[in-house]
Short mmCIF file of the N, C-alpha and C atoms (twelve columns), coordinates in Angstrom:
data_MODEL
# 
_entry.id   MODEL 
# 
loop_
_atom_site.group_PDB 
_atom_site.id 
_atom_site.type_symbol 
_atom_site.label_atom_id 
_atom_site.label_alt_id 
_atom_site.label_comp_id 
_atom_site.label_asym_id 
_atom_site.label_seq_id 
_atom_site.Cartn_x 
_atom_site.Cartn_y 
_atom_site.Cartn_z 
_atom_site.pdbx_PDB_model_num 
ATOM 1   N N  . UNK A 1  226.654 104.317 191.609 1 
ATOM 2   C CA . UNK A 1  228.032 104.350 192.016 1 
ATOM 3   C C  . UNK A 1  228.168 104.393 193.533 1 
ATOM 4   N N  . UNK A 2  227.148 104.915 194.218 1 
ATOM 5   C CA . UNK A 2  227.195 104.986 195.676 1 
ATOM 6   C C  . UNK A 2  227.361 103.601 196.283 1 
ATOM 7   N N  . UNK A 3  226.662 102.609 195.708 1 
ATOM 8   C CA . UNK A 3  226.767 101.250 196.214 1 
ATOM 9   C C  . UNK A 3  228.195 100.729 196.191 1 
ATOM 10  N N  . UNK A 4  228.930 101.058 195.147 1 
ATOM 11  C CA . UNK A 4  230.326 100.643 195.028 1 
ATOM 12  C C  . UNK A 4  231.148 101.180 196.189 1 
ATOM 13  N N  . UNK A 5  230.985 102.457 196.491 1 
ATOM 14  C CA . UNK A 5  231.771 103.069 197.556 1 
ATOM 15  C C  . UNK A 5  231.379 102.540 198.926 1 
ATOM 16  N N  . UNK A 6  230.080 102.360 199.168 1 
ATOM 17  C CA . UNK A 6  229.660 101.852 200.464 1 
ATOM 18  C C  . UNK A 6  230.105 100.407 200.653 1 
ATOM 19  N N  . UNK A 7  230.097 99.607  199.583 1 
ATOM 20  C CA . UNK A 7  230.600 98.228  199.684 1 
ATOM 21  C C  . UNK A 7  232.088 98.226  199.984 1 
ATOM 22  N N  . UNK A 8  232.782 99.258  199.560 1 
ATOM 23  C CA . UNK A 8  234.213 99.386  199.822 1 
ATOM 24  C C  . UNK A 8  234.524 99.859  201.226 1 
ATOM 25  N N  . UNK A 9  233.514 100.060 202.053 1 
ATOM 26  C CA . UNK A 9  233.747 100.422 203.446 1 
ATOM 27  C C  . UNK A 9  233.644 101.908 203.747 1 
ATOM 28  N N  . UNK A 10 233.083 102.690 202.837 1 
ATOM 29  C CA . UNK A 10 232.941 104.124 203.088 1 
ATOM 30  C C  . UNK A 10 232.096 104.343 204.338 1 
ATOM 31  N N  . UNK A 11 232.578 105.157 205.247 1 
ATOM 32  C CA . UNK A 11 231.844 105.528 206.457 1 
ATOM 33  C C  . UNK A 11 231.383 106.960 206.293 1 
ATOM 34  N N  . UNK A 12 230.182 107.244 206.769 1 
ATOM 35  C CA . UNK A 12 229.603 108.575 206.579 1 
ATOM 36  C C  . UNK A 12 229.438 109.299 207.908 1 
ATOM 37  N N  . UNK A 13 229.782 110.572 207.887 1 
ATOM 38  C CA . UNK A 13 229.577 111.457 209.034 1 
ATOM 39  C C  . UNK A 13 228.618 112.539 208.570 1 
ATOM 40  N N  . UNK A 14 227.486 112.670 209.246 1 
ATOM 41  C CA . UNK A 14 226.513 113.696 208.891 1 
ATOM 42  C C  . UNK A 14 226.284 114.585 210.103 1 
ATOM 43  N N  . UNK A 15 226.475 115.871 209.907 1 
ATOM 44  C CA . UNK A 15 226.246 116.824 210.990 1 
ATOM 45  C C  . UNK A 15 225.195 117.841 210.557 1 
ATOM 46  N N  . UNK A 16 224.464 118.343 211.522 1 
ATOM 47  C CA . UNK A 16 223.509 119.416 211.236 1 
ATOM 48  C C  . UNK A 16 223.513 120.378 212.414 1 
ATOM 49  N N  . UNK A 17 223.281 121.629 212.099 1 
ATOM 50  C CA . UNK A 17 223.226 122.652 213.141 1 
ATOM 51  C C  . UNK A 17 222.208 123.712 212.754 1 
ATOM 52  N N  . UNK A 18 221.644 124.347 213.767 1 
ATOM 53  C CA . UNK A 18 220.693 125.428 213.546 1 
ATOM 54  C C  . UNK A 18 221.331 126.709 214.060 1 
ATOM 55  N N  . UNK A 19 221.350 127.714 213.205 1 
ATOM 56  C CA . UNK A 19 221.863 129.033 213.577 1 
ATOM 57  C C  . UNK A 19 220.656 129.946 213.751 1 
ATOM 58  N N  . UNK A 20 220.546 130.539 214.922 1 
ATOM 59  C CA . UNK A 20 219.419 131.423 215.229 1 
ATOM 60  C C  . UNK A 20 219.964 132.795 215.608 1 
ATOM 61  N N  . UNK A 21 219.481 133.823 214.935 1 
ATOM 62  C CA . UNK A 21 219.871 135.198 215.248 1 
ATOM 63  C C  . UNK A 21 218.624 135.921 215.752 1 
ATOM 64  N N  . UNK A 22 218.748 136.485 216.955 1 
ATOM 65  C CA . UNK A 22 217.620 137.169 217.578 1 
ATOM 66  C C  . UNK A 22 217.992 138.609 217.881 1 
ATOM 67  N N  . UNK A 23 216.973 139.442 217.945 1 
ATOM 68  C CA . UNK A 23 217.126 140.824 218.394 1 
ATOM 69  C C  . UNK A 23 216.065 141.034 219.459 1 
ATOM 70  N N  . UNK A 24 216.505 141.051 220.700 1 
ATOM 71  C CA . UNK A 24 215.529 141.097 221.785 1 
ATOM 72  C C  . UNK A 24 214.727 139.809 221.779 1 
ATOM 73  N N  . UNK A 25 213.418 139.942 221.756 1 
ATOM 74  C CA . UNK A 25 212.546 138.761 221.721 1 
ATOM 75  C C  . UNK A 25 212.201 138.353 220.297 1 
ATOM 76  N N  . UNK A 26 212.628 139.143 219.307 1 
ATOM 77  C CA . UNK A 26 212.272 138.878 217.914 1 
ATOM 78  C C  . UNK A 26 213.297 137.973 217.238 1 
ATOM 79  N N  . UNK A 27 212.783 136.970 216.536 1 
ATOM 80  C CA . UNK A 27 213.634 136.095 215.728 1 
ATOM 81  C C  . UNK A 27 213.924 136.807 214.413 1 
ATOM 82  N N  . UNK A 28 215.209 136.998 214.105 1 
ATOM 83  C CA . UNK A 28 215.607 137.684 212.882 1 
ATOM 84  C C  . UNK A 28 215.900 136.696 211.754 1 
ATOM 85  N N  . UNK A 29 216.726 135.708 212.058 1 
ATOM 86  C CA . UNK A 29 217.143 134.732 211.039 1 
ATOM 87  C C  . UNK A 29 217.279 133.367 211.712 1 
ATOM 88  N N  . UNK A 30 216.825 132.333 211.011 1 
ATOM 89  C CA . UNK A 30 217.065 130.970 211.460 1 
ATOM 90  C C  . UNK A 30 217.485 130.154 210.245 1 
ATOM 91  N N  . UNK A 31 218.572 129.436 210.374 1 
ATOM 92  C CA . UNK A 31 219.117 128.686 209.249 1 
ATOM 93  C C  . UNK A 31 219.536 127.290 209.701 1 
ATOM 94  N N  . UNK A 32 219.127 126.274 208.952 1 
ATOM 95  C CA . UNK A 32 219.548 124.903 209.203 1 
ATOM 96  C C  . UNK A 32 220.683 124.572 208.240 1 
ATOM 97  N N  . UNK A 33 221.777 124.094 208.786 1 
ATOM 98  C CA . UNK A 33 222.949 123.758 207.980 1 
ATOM 99  C C  . UNK A 33 223.262 122.279 208.153 1 
ATOM 100 N N  . UNK A 34 223.480 121.581 207.029 1 
ATOM 101 C CA . UNK A 34 223.830 120.158 207.066 1 
ATOM 102 C C  . UNK A 34 225.112 119.940 206.274 1 
ATOM 103 N N  . UNK A 35 225.891 118.966 206.729 1 
ATOM 104 C CA . UNK A 35 227.119 118.607 206.021 1 
ATOM 105 C C  . UNK A 35 227.269 117.094 206.071 1 
ATOM 106 N N  . UNK A 36 227.630 116.504 204.933 1 
ATOM 107 C CA . UNK A 36 227.865 115.063 204.853 1 
ATOM 108 C C  . UNK A 36 229.294 114.829 204.387 1 
ATOM 109 N N  . UNK A 37 230.020 114.061 205.174 1 
ATOM 110 C CA . UNK A 37 231.399 113.725 204.844 1 
ATOM 111 C C  . UNK A 37 231.536 112.214 204.807 1 
ATOM 112 N N  . UNK A 38 232.405 111.724 203.953 1 
ATOM 113 C CA . UNK A 38 232.695 110.304 203.882 1 
ATOM 114 C C  . UNK A 38 234.153 110.047 204.188 1 
ATOM 115 N N  . UNK A 39 234.412 108.967 204.909 1 
ATOM 116 C CA . UNK A 39 235.768 108.513 205.170 1 
ATOM 117 C C  . UNK A 39 235.934 107.186 204.453 1 
ATOM 118 N N  . UNK A 40 236.904 107.105 203.566 1 
ATOM 119 C CA . UNK A 40 237.099 105.886 202.803 1 
ATOM 120 C C  . UNK A 40 238.561 105.504 202.712 1 
ATOM 121 N N  . UNK A 41 238.789 104.207 202.581 1 
ATOM 122 C CA . UNK A 41 240.147 103.701 202.448 1 
ATOM 123 C C  . UNK A 41 240.436 103.509 200.965 1 
ATOM 124 N N  . UNK A 42 241.567 104.025 200.533 1 
ATOM 125 C CA . UNK A 42 241.973 103.879 199.141 1 
ATOM 126 C C  . UNK A 42 242.536 102.480 198.901 1 
ATOM 127 N N  . UNK A 43 242.757 102.144 197.645 1 
ATOM 128 C CA . UNK A 43 243.258 100.830 197.262 1 
ATOM 129 C C  . UNK A 43 244.669 100.602 197.801 1 
ATOM 130 N N  . UNK A 44 245.066 99.333  197.819 1 
ATOM 131 C CA . UNK A 44 246.371 98.945  198.350 1 
ATOM 132 C C  . UNK A 44 247.523 99.645  197.627 1 
ATOM 133 N N  . UNK A 45 247.372 99.853  196.304 1 
ATOM 134 C CA . UNK A 45 248.464 100.523 195.572 1 
ATOM 135 C C  . UNK A 45 248.649 101.981 195.999 1 
ATOM 136 N N  . UNK A 46 247.689 102.510 196.754 1 
ATOM 137 C CA . UNK A 46 247.807 103.868 197.328 1 
ATOM 138 C C  . UNK A 46 248.056 103.786 198.828 1 
ATOM 139 N N  . UNK A 47 248.629 102.675 199.270 1 
ATOM 140 C CA . UNK A 47 249.005 102.457 200.670 1 
ATOM 141 C C  . UNK A 47 247.822 102.489 201.633 1 
ATOM 142 N N  . UNK A 48 246.635 102.140 201.150 1 
ATOM 143 C CA . UNK A 48 245.432 102.083 202.000 1 
ATOM 144 C C  . UNK A 48 245.180 103.382 202.772 1 
ATOM 145 N N  . UNK A 49 245.558 104.493 202.181 1 
ATOM 146 C CA . UNK A 49 245.352 105.777 202.845 1 
ATOM 147 C C  . UNK A 49 243.864 106.030 203.056 1 
ATOM 148 N N  . UNK A 50 243.536 106.705 204.152 1 
ATOM 149 C CA . UNK A 50 242.159 107.107 204.420 1 
ATOM 150 C C  . UNK A 50 241.970 108.511 203.867 1 
ATOM 151 N N  . UNK A 51 240.891 108.700 203.103 1 
ATOM 152 C CA . UNK A 51 240.623 110.006 202.509 1 
ATOM 153 C C  . UNK A 51 239.286 110.536 203.007 1 
ATOM 154 N N  . UNK A 52 239.156 111.843 202.990 1 
ATOM 155 C CA . UNK A 52 237.924 112.532 203.371 1 
ATOM 156 C C  . UNK A 52 237.253 113.027 202.099 1 
ATOM 157 N N  . UNK A 53 235.952 112.719 201.943 1 
ATOM 158 C CA . UNK A 53 235.216 113.061 200.733 1 
ATOM 159 C C  . UNK A 53 233.974 113.856 201.118 1 
ATOM 160 N N  . UNK A 54 233.730 114.975 200.452 1 
ATOM 161 C CA . UNK A 54 232.479 115.713 200.649 1 
ATOM 162 C C  . UNK A 54 231.378 115.007 199.877 1 
ATOM 163 N N  . UNK A 55 230.283 114.670 200.554 1 
ATOM 164 C CA . UNK A 55 229.161 113.998 199.907 1 
ATOM 165 C C  . UNK A 55 228.075 115.021 199.598 1 
ATOM 166 N N  . UNK A 56 227.461 114.886 198.450 1 
ATOM 167 C CA . UNK A 56 226.376 115.788 198.075 1 
ATOM 168 C C  . UNK A 56 225.171 115.563 198.974 1 
ATOM 169 N N  . UNK A 57 224.452 116.635 199.267 1 
ATOM 170 C CA . UNK A 57 223.301 116.540 200.160 1 
ATOM 171 C C  . UNK A 57 222.243 115.581 199.622 1 
ATOM 172 N N  . UNK A 58 222.081 115.518 198.292 1 
ATOM 173 C CA . UNK A 58 221.056 114.661 197.721 1 
ATOM 174 C C  . UNK A 58 221.591 113.292 197.286 1 
ATOM 175 N N  . UNK A 59 222.828 112.972 197.657 1 
ATOM 176 C CA . UNK A 59 223.384 111.653 197.336 1 
ATOM 177 C C  . UNK A 59 222.647 110.580 198.137 1 
ATOM 178 N N  . UNK A 60 222.686 109.366 197.635 1 
ATOM 179 C CA . UNK A 60 222.022 108.245 198.296 1 
ATOM 180 C C  . UNK A 60 222.564 108.075 199.709 1 
ATOM 181 N N  . UNK A 61 221.675 107.843 200.652 1 
ATOM 182 C CA . UNK A 61 222.065 107.573 202.037 1 
ATOM 183 C C  . UNK A 61 222.520 106.116 202.140 1 
ATOM 184 N N  . UNK A 62 223.483 105.855 202.988 1 
ATOM 185 C CA . UNK A 62 224.007 104.491 203.133 1 
ATOM 186 C C  . UNK A 62 222.935 103.514 203.597 1 
ATOM 187 N N  . UNK A 63 222.000 103.949 204.423 1 
ATOM 188 C CA . UNK A 63 220.963 103.051 204.918 1 
ATOM 189 C C  . UNK A 63 219.866 102.809 203.872 1 
ATOM 190 N N  . UNK A 64 219.921 103.492 202.734 1 
ATOM 191 C CA . UNK A 64 218.968 103.261 201.642 1 
ATOM 192 C C  . UNK A 64 219.454 102.173 200.677 1 
ATOM 193 N N  . UNK A 65 220.669 101.706 200.887 1 
ATOM 194 C CA . UNK A 65 221.258 100.696 200.000 1 
ATOM 195 C C  . UNK A 65 221.235 99.326  200.675 1 
ATOM 196 N N  . UNK A 66 221.034 98.301  199.891 1 
ATOM 197 C CA . UNK A 66 221.157 96.931  200.380 1 
ATOM 198 C C  . UNK A 66 222.589 96.497  200.123 1 
ATOM 199 N N  . UNK A 67 223.461 96.788  201.074 1 
ATOM 200 C CA . UNK A 67 224.895 96.528  200.907 1 
ATOM 201 C C  . UNK A 67 225.243 95.166  201.434 1 
# 
C-alpha cells in the first residue's frame, strides 16, 4: 500500500534527535528519538486538501520503492 501513497505524491519528513542527560561528567541517560511524517494531497472531491500523516517507524521508506 505504501507504493500507492508514494505514487500519489506523498512527501516524507523524517526527523531524529538525541537527548543526553548528564550529571557532572557522568552520562546518565541517552535516547535517540525518530519521527516520520507524511504530507499528502487528498483527492479532488476533498478539495485537494493537504493532510499530515504519522508514518510507522518500520514502514517502507520512499527510496526503497521503484516509483
